[in-house]
mmCIF file of C-alpha atoms in Angstrom:
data_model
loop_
_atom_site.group_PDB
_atom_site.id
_atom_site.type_symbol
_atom_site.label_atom_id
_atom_site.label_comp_id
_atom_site.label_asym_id
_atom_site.label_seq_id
_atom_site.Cartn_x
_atom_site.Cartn_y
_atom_site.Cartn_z
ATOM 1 C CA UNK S 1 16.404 3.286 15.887
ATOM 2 C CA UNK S 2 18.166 -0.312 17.247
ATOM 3 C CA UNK S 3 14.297 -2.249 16.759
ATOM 4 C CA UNK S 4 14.400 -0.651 13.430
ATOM 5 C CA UNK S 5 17.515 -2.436 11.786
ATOM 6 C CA UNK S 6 16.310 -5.682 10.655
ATOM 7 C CA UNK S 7 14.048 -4.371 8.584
ATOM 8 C CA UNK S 8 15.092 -1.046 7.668
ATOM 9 C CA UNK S 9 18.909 -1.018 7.267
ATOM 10 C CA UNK S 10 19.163 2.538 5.783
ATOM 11 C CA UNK S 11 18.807 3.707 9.248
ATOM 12 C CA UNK S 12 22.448 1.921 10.230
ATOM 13 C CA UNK S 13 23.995 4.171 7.247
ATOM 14 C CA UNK S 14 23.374 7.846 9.710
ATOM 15 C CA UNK S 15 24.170 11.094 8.663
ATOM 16 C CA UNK S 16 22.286 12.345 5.374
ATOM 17 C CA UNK S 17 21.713 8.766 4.202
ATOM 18 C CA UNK S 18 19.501 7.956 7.395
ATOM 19 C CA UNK S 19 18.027 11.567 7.388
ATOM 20 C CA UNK S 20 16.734 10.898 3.662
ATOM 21 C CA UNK S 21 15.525 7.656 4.388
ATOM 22 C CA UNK S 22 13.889 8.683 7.509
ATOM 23 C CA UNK S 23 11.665 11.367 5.159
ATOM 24 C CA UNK S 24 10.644 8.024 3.126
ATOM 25 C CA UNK S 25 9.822 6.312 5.676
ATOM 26 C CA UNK S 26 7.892 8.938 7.759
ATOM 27 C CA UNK S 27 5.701 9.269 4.658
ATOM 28 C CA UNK S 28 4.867 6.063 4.199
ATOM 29 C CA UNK S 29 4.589 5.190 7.735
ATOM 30 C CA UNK S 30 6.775 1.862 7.187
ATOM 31 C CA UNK S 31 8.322 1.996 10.457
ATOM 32 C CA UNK S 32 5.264 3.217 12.334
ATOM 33 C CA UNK S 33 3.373 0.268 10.692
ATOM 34 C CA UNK S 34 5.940 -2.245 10.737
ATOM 35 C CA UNK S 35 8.738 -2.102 13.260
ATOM 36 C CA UNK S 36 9.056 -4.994 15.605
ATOM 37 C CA UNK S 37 6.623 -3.035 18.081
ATOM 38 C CA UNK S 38 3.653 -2.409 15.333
ATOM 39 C CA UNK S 39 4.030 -5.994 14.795
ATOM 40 C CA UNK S 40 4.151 -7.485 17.940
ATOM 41 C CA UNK S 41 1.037 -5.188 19.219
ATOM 42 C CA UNK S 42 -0.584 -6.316 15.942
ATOM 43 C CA UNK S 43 -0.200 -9.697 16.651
ATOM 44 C CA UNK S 44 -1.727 -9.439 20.237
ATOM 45 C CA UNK S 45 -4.542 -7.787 18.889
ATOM 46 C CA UNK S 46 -5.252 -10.483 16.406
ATOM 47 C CA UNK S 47 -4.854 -13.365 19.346
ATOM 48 C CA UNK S 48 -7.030 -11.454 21.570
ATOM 49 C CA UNK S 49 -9.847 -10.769 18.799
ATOM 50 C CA UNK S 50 -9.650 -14.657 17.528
ATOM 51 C CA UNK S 51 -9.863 -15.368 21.347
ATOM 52 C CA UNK S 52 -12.874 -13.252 21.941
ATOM 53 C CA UNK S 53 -14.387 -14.612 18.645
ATOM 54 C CA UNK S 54 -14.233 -17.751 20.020
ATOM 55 C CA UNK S 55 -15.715 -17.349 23.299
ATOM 56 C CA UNK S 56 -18.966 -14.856 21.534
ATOM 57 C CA UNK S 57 -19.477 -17.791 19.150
ATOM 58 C CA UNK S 58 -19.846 -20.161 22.122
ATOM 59 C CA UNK S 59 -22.036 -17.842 23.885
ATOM 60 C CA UNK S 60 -24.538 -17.638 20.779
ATOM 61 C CA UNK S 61 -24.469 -20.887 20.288
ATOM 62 C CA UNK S 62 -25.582 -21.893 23.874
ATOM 63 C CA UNK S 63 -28.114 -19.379 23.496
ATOM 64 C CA UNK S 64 -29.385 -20.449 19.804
ATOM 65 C CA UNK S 65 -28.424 -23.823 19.382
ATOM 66 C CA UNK S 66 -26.725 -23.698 15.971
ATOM 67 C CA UNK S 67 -24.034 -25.451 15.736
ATOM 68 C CA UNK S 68 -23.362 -25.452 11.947
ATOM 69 C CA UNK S 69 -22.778 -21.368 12.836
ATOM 70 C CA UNK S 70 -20.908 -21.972 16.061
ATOM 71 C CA UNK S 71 -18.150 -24.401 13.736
ATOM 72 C CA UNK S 72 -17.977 -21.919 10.986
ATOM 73 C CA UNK S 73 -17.076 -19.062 13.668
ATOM 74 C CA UNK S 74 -14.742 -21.536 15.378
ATOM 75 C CA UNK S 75 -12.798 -22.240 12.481
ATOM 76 C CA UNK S 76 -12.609 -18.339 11.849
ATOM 77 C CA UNK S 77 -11.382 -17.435 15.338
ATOM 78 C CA UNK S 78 -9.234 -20.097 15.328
ATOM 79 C CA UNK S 79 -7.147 -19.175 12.267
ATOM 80 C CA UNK S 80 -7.183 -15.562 13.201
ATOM 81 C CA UNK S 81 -5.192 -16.605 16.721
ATOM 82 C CA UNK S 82 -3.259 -19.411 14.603
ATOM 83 C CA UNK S 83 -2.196 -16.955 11.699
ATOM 84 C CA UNK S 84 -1.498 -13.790 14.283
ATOM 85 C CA UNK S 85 0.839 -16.200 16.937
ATOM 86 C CA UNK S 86 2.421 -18.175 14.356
ATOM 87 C CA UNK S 87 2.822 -16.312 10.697
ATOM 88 C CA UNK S 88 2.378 -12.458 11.098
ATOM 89 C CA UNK S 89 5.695 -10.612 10.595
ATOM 90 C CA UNK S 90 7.407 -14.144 9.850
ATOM 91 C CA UNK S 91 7.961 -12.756 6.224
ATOM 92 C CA UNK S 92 8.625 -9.150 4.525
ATOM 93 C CA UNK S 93 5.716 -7.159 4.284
ATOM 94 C CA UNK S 94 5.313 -6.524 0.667
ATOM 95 C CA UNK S 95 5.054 -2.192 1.053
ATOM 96 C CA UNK S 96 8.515 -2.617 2.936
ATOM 97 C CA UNK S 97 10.039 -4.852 0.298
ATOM 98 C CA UNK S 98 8.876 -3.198 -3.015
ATOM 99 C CA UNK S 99 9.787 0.436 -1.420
ATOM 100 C CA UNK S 100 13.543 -1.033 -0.586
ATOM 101 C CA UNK S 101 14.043 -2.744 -3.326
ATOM 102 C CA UNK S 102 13.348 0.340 -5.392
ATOM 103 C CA UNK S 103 15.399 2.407 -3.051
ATOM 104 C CA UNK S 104 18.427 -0.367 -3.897
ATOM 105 C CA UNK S 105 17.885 -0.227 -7.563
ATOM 106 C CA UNK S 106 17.420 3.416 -8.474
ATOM 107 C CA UNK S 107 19.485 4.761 -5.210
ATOM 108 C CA UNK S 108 18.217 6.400 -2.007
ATOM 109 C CA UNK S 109 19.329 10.201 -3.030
ATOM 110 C CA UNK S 110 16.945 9.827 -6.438
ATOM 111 C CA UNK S 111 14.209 8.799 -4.757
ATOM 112 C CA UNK S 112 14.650 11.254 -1.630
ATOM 113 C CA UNK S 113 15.073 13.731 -4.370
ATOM 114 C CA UNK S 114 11.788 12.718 -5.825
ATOM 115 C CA UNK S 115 9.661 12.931 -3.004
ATOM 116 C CA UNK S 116 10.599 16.260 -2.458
ATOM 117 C CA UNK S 117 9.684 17.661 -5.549
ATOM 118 C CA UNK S 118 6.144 15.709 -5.036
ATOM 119 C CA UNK S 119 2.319 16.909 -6.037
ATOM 120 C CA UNK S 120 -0.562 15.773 -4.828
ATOM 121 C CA UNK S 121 -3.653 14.599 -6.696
ATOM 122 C CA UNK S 122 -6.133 16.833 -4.578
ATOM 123 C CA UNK S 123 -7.976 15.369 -2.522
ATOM 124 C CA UNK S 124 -5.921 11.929 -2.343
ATOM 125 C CA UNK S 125 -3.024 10.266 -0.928
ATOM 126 C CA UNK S 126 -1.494 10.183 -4.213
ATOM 127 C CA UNK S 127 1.389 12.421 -4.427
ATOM 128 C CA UNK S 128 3.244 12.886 -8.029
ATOM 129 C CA UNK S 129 6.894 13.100 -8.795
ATOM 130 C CA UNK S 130 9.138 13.027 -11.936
ATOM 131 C CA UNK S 131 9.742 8.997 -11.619
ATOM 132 C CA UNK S 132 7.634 8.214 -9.000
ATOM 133 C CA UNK S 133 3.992 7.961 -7.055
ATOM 134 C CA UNK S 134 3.909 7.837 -3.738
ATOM 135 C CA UNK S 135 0.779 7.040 -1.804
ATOM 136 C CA UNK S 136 1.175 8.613 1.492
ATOM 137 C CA UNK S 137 1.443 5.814 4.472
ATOM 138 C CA UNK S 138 2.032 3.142 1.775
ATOM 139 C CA UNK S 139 4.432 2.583 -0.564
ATOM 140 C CA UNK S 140 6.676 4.359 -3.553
ATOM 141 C CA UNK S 141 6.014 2.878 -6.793
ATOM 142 C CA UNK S 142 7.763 3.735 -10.706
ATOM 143 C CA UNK S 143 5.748 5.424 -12.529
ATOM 144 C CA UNK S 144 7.916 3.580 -15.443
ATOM 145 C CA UNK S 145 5.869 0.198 -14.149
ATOM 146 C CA UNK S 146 2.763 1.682 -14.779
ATOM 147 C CA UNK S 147 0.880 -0.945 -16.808
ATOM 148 C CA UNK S 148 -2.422 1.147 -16.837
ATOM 149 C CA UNK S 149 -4.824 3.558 -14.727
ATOM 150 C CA UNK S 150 -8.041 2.294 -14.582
ATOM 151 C CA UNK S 151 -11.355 1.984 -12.762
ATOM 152 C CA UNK S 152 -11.769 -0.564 -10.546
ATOM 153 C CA UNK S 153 -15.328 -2.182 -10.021
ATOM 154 C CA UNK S 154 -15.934 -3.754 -6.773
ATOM 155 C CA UNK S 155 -19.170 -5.997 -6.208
ATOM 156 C CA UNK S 156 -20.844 -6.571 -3.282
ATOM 157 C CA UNK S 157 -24.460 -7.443 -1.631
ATOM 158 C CA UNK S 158 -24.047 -4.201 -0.787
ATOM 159 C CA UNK S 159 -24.249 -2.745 -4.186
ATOM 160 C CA UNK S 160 -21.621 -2.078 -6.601
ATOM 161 C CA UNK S 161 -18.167 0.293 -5.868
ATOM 162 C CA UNK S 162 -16.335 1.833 -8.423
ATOM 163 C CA UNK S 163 -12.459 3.398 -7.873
ATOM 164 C CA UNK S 164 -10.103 4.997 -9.875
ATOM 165 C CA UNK S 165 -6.870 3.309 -10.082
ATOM 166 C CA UNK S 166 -3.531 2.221 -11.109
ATOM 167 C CA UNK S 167 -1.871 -1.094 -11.736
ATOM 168 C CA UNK S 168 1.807 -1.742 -11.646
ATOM 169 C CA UNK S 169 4.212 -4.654 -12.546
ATOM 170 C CA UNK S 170 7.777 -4.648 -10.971
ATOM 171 C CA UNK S 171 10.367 -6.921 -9.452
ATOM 172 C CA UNK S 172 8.097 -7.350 -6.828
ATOM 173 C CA UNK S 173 4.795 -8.224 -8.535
ATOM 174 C CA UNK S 174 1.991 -7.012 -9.367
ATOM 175 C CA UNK S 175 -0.132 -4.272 -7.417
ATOM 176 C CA UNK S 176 -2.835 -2.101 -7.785
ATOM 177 C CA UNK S 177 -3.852 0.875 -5.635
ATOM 178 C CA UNK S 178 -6.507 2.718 -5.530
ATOM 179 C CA UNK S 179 -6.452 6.937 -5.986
ATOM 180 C CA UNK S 180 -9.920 7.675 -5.251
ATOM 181 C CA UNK S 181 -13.622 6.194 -4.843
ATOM 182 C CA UNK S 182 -15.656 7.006 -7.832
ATOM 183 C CA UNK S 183 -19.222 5.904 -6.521
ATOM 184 C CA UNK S 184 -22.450 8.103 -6.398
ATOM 185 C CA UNK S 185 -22.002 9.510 -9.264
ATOM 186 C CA UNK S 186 -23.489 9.249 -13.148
ATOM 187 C CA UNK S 187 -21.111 6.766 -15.677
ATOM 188 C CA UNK S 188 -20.114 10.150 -17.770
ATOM 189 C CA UNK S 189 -19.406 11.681 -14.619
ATOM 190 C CA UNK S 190 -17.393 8.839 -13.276
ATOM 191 C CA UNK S 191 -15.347 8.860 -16.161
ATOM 192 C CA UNK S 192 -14.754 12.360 -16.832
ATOM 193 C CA UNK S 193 -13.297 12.432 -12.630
ATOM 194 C CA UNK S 194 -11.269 9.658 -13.402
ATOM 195 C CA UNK S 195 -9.736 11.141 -16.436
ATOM 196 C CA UNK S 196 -8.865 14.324 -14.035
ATOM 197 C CA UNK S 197 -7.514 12.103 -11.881
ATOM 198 C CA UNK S 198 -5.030 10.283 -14.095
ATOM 199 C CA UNK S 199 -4.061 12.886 -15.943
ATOM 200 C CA UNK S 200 -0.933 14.202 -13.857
ATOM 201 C CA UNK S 201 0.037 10.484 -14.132
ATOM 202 C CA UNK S 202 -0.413 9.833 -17.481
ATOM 203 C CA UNK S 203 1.377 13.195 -18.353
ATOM 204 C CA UNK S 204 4.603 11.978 -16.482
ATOM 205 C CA UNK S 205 3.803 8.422 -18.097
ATOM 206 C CA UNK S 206 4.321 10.053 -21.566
ATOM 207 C CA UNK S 207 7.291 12.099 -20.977
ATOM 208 C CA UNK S 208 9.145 9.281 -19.252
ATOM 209 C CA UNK S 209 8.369 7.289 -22.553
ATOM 210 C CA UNK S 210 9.257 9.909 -24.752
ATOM 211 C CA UNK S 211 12.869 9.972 -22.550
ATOM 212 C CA UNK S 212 13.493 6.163 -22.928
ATOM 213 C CA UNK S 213 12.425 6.345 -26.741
ATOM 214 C CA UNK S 214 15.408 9.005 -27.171
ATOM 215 C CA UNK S 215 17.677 6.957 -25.590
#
Protein backbone atom coordinates (compact mmCIF):
# COMPACT_ATOMS: atom_id res chain seq x y z
CA UNK A 1 0.00 0.00 0.00
CA UNK A 2 3.54 2.31 0.13
CA UNK A 3 2.28 4.25 -3.56
CA UNK A 4 -0.91 4.66 -1.74
CA UNK A 5 0.17 7.02 1.24
CA UNK A 6 0.29 10.38 -0.16
CA UNK A 7 -2.93 10.39 -1.00
CA UNK A 8 -4.70 8.05 1.10
CA UNK A 9 -3.21 8.20 4.63
CA UNK A 10 -5.88 5.98 6.32
CA UNK A 11 -4.02 3.15 4.90
CA UNK A 12 -0.73 4.11 7.28
CA UNK A 13 -3.29 3.77 10.39
CA UNK A 14 -3.48 -0.64 9.75
CA UNK A 15 -5.42 -2.85 11.66
CA UNK A 16 -9.35 -2.14 11.62
CA UNK A 17 -8.80 1.52 10.72
CA UNK A 18 -7.08 0.53 7.29
CA UNK A 19 -9.49 -2.51 6.87
CA UNK A 20 -12.56 0.04 7.06
CA UNK A 21 -11.05 2.42 4.91
CA UNK A 22 -9.98 -0.10 2.46
CA UNK A 23 -14.04 -1.10 2.10
CA UNK A 24 -14.46 2.82 1.21
CA UNK A 25 -12.14 2.92 -0.96
CA UNK A 26 -12.73 -0.39 -2.87
CA UNK A 27 -16.23 1.00 -3.47
CA UNK A 28 -15.45 3.96 -4.80
CA UNK A 29 -12.53 2.83 -6.68
CA UNK A 30 -10.34 5.92 -5.34
CA UNK A 31 -7.24 4.05 -5.26
CA UNK A 32 -7.85 2.05 -8.42
CA UNK A 33 -8.57 5.44 -10.14
CA UNK A 34 -6.14 7.52 -8.51
CA UNK A 35 -3.02 6.03 -7.02
CA UNK A 36 0.25 7.23 -8.38
CA UNK A 37 0.02 4.28 -11.05
CA UNK A 38 -3.72 5.24 -12.41
CA UNK A 39 -2.25 8.55 -12.74
CA UNK A 40 0.86 8.15 -14.26
CA UNK A 41 -0.74 5.55 -16.96
CA UNK A 42 -3.41 8.26 -17.35
CA UNK A 43 -1.10 10.74 -18.12
CA UNK A 44 0.73 8.63 -20.84
CA UNK A 45 -2.38 7.98 -22.38
CA UNK A 46 -3.29 11.59 -22.67
CA UNK A 47 0.45 12.46 -24.20
CA UNK A 48 0.19 9.68 -26.55
CA UNK A 49 -3.53 10.60 -27.76
CA UNK A 50 -2.55 14.57 -28.01
CA UNK A 51 0.54 13.14 -29.91
CA UNK A 52 -1.44 11.06 -32.29
CA UNK A 53 -3.96 13.98 -32.63
CA UNK A 54 -1.38 15.90 -33.81
CA UNK A 55 0.18 13.83 -36.34
CA UNK A 56 -3.84 12.69 -37.90
CA UNK A 57 -4.47 16.45 -38.10
CA UNK A 58 -1.31 16.88 -40.20
CA UNK A 59 -2.12 14.00 -42.28
CA UNK A 60 -5.71 15.50 -43.19
CA UNK A 61 -4.51 18.51 -43.72
CA UNK A 62 -1.88 17.47 -46.39
CA UNK A 63 -4.54 15.56 -47.86
CA UNK A 64 -7.39 18.44 -47.76
CA UNK A 65 -5.66 21.52 -47.56
CA UNK A 66 -7.46 23.21 -44.65
CA UNK A 67 -5.54 24.79 -42.61
CA UNK A 68 -8.05 26.80 -40.49
CA UNK A 69 -9.04 22.86 -39.34
CA UNK A 70 -5.47 21.64 -39.14
CA UNK A 71 -4.76 24.91 -36.36
CA UNK A 72 -7.90 24.27 -34.50
CA UNK A 73 -6.83 20.42 -34.09
CA UNK A 74 -3.29 21.58 -33.31
CA UNK A 75 -4.20 23.70 -30.60
CA UNK A 76 -6.43 20.73 -29.23
CA UNK A 77 -3.68 18.10 -29.34
CA UNK A 78 -1.42 20.34 -28.08
CA UNK A 79 -3.16 21.17 -24.79
CA UNK A 80 -4.18 17.61 -24.32
CA UNK A 81 -0.13 16.60 -24.23
CA UNK A 82 0.53 20.09 -22.35
CA UNK A 83 -2.30 19.54 -19.65
CA UNK A 84 -1.54 15.48 -19.30
CA UNK A 85 2.67 16.09 -18.89
CA UNK A 86 2.43 19.12 -16.94
CA UNK A 87 -0.99 19.48 -14.66
CA UNK A 88 -2.72 16.01 -14.28
CA UNK A 89 -2.41 14.68 -10.70
CA UNK A 90 -0.49 18.06 -9.75
CA UNK A 91 -3.59 18.80 -7.46
CA UNK A 92 -6.25 16.64 -5.31
CA UNK A 93 -8.74 15.11 -7.30
CA UNK A 94 -11.92 16.50 -6.04
CA UNK A 95 -13.81 12.63 -5.38
CA UNK A 96 -10.57 11.95 -3.18
CA UNK A 97 -10.77 15.23 -1.32
CA UNK A 98 -14.57 15.60 -0.61
CA UNK A 99 -14.67 11.67 0.43
CA UNK A 100 -11.58 12.44 3.06
CA UNK A 101 -12.58 15.34 4.19
CA UNK A 102 -15.91 13.83 5.15
CA UNK A 103 -14.17 10.82 6.52
CA UNK A 104 -12.07 13.59 8.86
CA UNK A 105 -15.12 15.42 9.89
CA UNK A 106 -17.74 12.82 10.73
CA UNK A 107 -14.98 9.93 11.57
CA UNK A 108 -13.96 6.85 9.56
CA UNK A 109 -15.99 4.17 11.88
CA UNK A 110 -19.48 6.32 11.05
CA UNK A 111 -19.03 6.32 7.71
CA UNK A 112 -17.65 2.57 7.44
CA UNK A 113 -20.66 1.93 9.52
CA UNK A 114 -22.81 3.59 6.96
CA UNK A 115 -21.81 1.93 4.00
CA UNK A 116 -22.54 -1.19 5.41
CA UNK A 117 -25.93 -0.73 6.19
CA UNK A 118 -26.29 0.69 2.39
CA UNK A 119 -29.40 0.24 -0.30
CA UNK A 120 -29.32 0.58 -3.60
CA UNK A 121 -31.61 2.60 -5.86
CA UNK A 122 -32.25 -0.40 -8.36
CA UNK A 123 -30.89 -0.23 -11.17
CA UNK A 124 -28.17 2.57 -10.27
CA UNK A 125 -24.97 3.20 -8.68
CA UNK A 126 -26.66 5.00 -6.03
CA UNK A 127 -26.52 3.19 -2.86
CA UNK A 128 -28.55 4.69 0.34
CA UNK A 129 -27.51 4.89 3.93
CA UNK A 130 -28.76 6.60 7.15
CA UNK A 131 -26.34 9.84 6.58
CA UNK A 132 -25.00 9.13 3.48
CA UNK A 133 -25.15 8.34 -0.58
CA UNK A 134 -22.65 6.69 -2.02
CA UNK A 135 -22.31 6.36 -5.76
CA UNK A 136 -20.41 3.27 -6.35
CA UNK A 137 -16.74 4.06 -8.00
CA UNK A 138 -17.21 7.75 -7.04
CA UNK A 139 -17.56 9.45 -4.11
CA UNK A 140 -19.57 9.51 -0.50
CA UNK A 141 -21.60 12.49 -0.14
CA UNK A 142 -24.10 13.83 3.19
CA UNK A 143 -27.20 13.38 2.55
CA UNK A 144 -27.48 16.47 5.19
CA UNK A 145 -25.88 18.67 2.04
CA UNK A 146 -28.51 17.78 -0.09
CA UNK A 147 -29.67 21.10 -1.57
CA UNK A 148 -32.23 19.37 -3.96
CA UNK A 149 -32.93 16.23 -6.35
CA UNK A 150 -33.74 17.25 -9.55
CA UNK A 151 -33.79 16.58 -13.28
CA UNK A 152 -31.13 17.56 -15.16
CA UNK A 153 -31.65 18.69 -18.91
CA UNK A 154 -28.77 18.30 -21.13
CA UNK A 155 -28.81 19.93 -24.76
CA UNK A 156 -27.14 18.87 -27.55
CA UNK A 157 -27.20 18.77 -31.62
CA UNK A 158 -27.91 15.57 -30.81
CA UNK A 159 -31.22 16.14 -29.26
CA UNK A 160 -32.10 16.84 -25.81
CA UNK A 161 -31.05 14.41 -22.48
CA UNK A 162 -32.83 14.45 -19.46
CA UNK A 163 -31.33 12.79 -15.88
CA UNK A 164 -32.47 12.48 -12.61
CA UNK A 165 -30.31 13.99 -10.08
CA UNK A 166 -28.99 15.43 -6.99
CA UNK A 167 -27.11 18.55 -6.07
CA UNK A 168 -25.01 19.02 -3.02
CA UNK A 169 -23.17 21.94 -1.24
CA UNK A 170 -20.33 21.07 1.27
CA UNK A 171 -16.90 22.16 2.39
CA UNK A 172 -15.81 21.15 -0.77
CA UNK A 173 -18.22 22.83 -3.21
CA UNK A 174 -20.73 22.27 -5.06
CA UNK A 175 -21.57 18.93 -7.05
CA UNK A 176 -24.14 17.32 -8.76
CA UNK A 177 -24.43 13.66 -9.80
CA UNK A 178 -26.47 12.07 -11.74
CA UNK A 179 -28.78 8.74 -10.48
CA UNK A 180 -30.21 7.75 -13.66
CA UNK A 181 -30.94 8.82 -17.45
CA UNK A 182 -34.51 9.74 -17.84
CA UNK A 183 -34.69 10.01 -21.79
CA UNK A 184 -37.15 8.11 -24.15
CA UNK A 185 -39.74 8.44 -22.26
CA UNK A 186 -43.22 10.74 -22.07
CA UNK A 187 -42.81 14.16 -19.56
CA UNK A 188 -45.50 12.40 -17.01
CA UNK A 189 -43.54 9.42 -17.29
CA UNK A 190 -40.25 11.10 -16.74
CA UNK A 191 -41.45 12.59 -13.77
CA UNK A 192 -43.33 9.98 -12.12
CA UNK A 193 -39.54 7.67 -12.51
CA UNK A 194 -37.85 10.42 -11.09
CA UNK A 195 -40.09 10.76 -8.15
CA UNK A 196 -39.40 6.78 -7.57
CA UNK A 197 -36.11 7.50 -7.79
CA UNK A 198 -35.73 10.20 -5.15
CA UNK A 199 -37.88 8.97 -2.92
CA UNK A 200 -35.48 6.71 -0.68
CA UNK A 201 -33.47 10.00 -0.61
CA UNK A 202 -35.87 12.34 0.18
CA UNK A 203 -37.27 9.94 2.93
CA UNK A 204 -33.78 9.94 4.73
CA UNK A 205 -33.68 13.82 3.81
CA UNK A 206 -36.80 14.28 6.06
CA UNK A 207 -35.93 12.20 8.94
CA UNK A 208 -32.44 13.66 9.19
CA UNK A 209 -34.32 17.11 9.35
CA UNK A 210 -36.78 16.05 11.66
CA UNK A 211 -33.47 14.79 13.98
CA UNK A 212 -31.66 18.21 13.75
CA UNK A 213 -35.09 20.09 14.39
CA UNK A 214 -35.27 18.04 17.84
CA UNK A 215 -32.06 18.92 18.71
Amino acid sequence: MSDRKEEISYYDLGGREAEMYRAIDEFLALSKRYSPQAVRRKRIIGVVVGFIGAIASLIFMLATSMVLLFLISVLISGWLVVYFAFSYGKTPFPDVLRTNTIIEADGLENVYNDLMHVNCISNTAIYVGDEYIFKKNRVVLRIRDIERTYIRVESSDDGTSYYAAVEVFDDIGRLSIDIKPLSGITRNKRQQMFEELVQPIEEKRYRLKKLEDRI
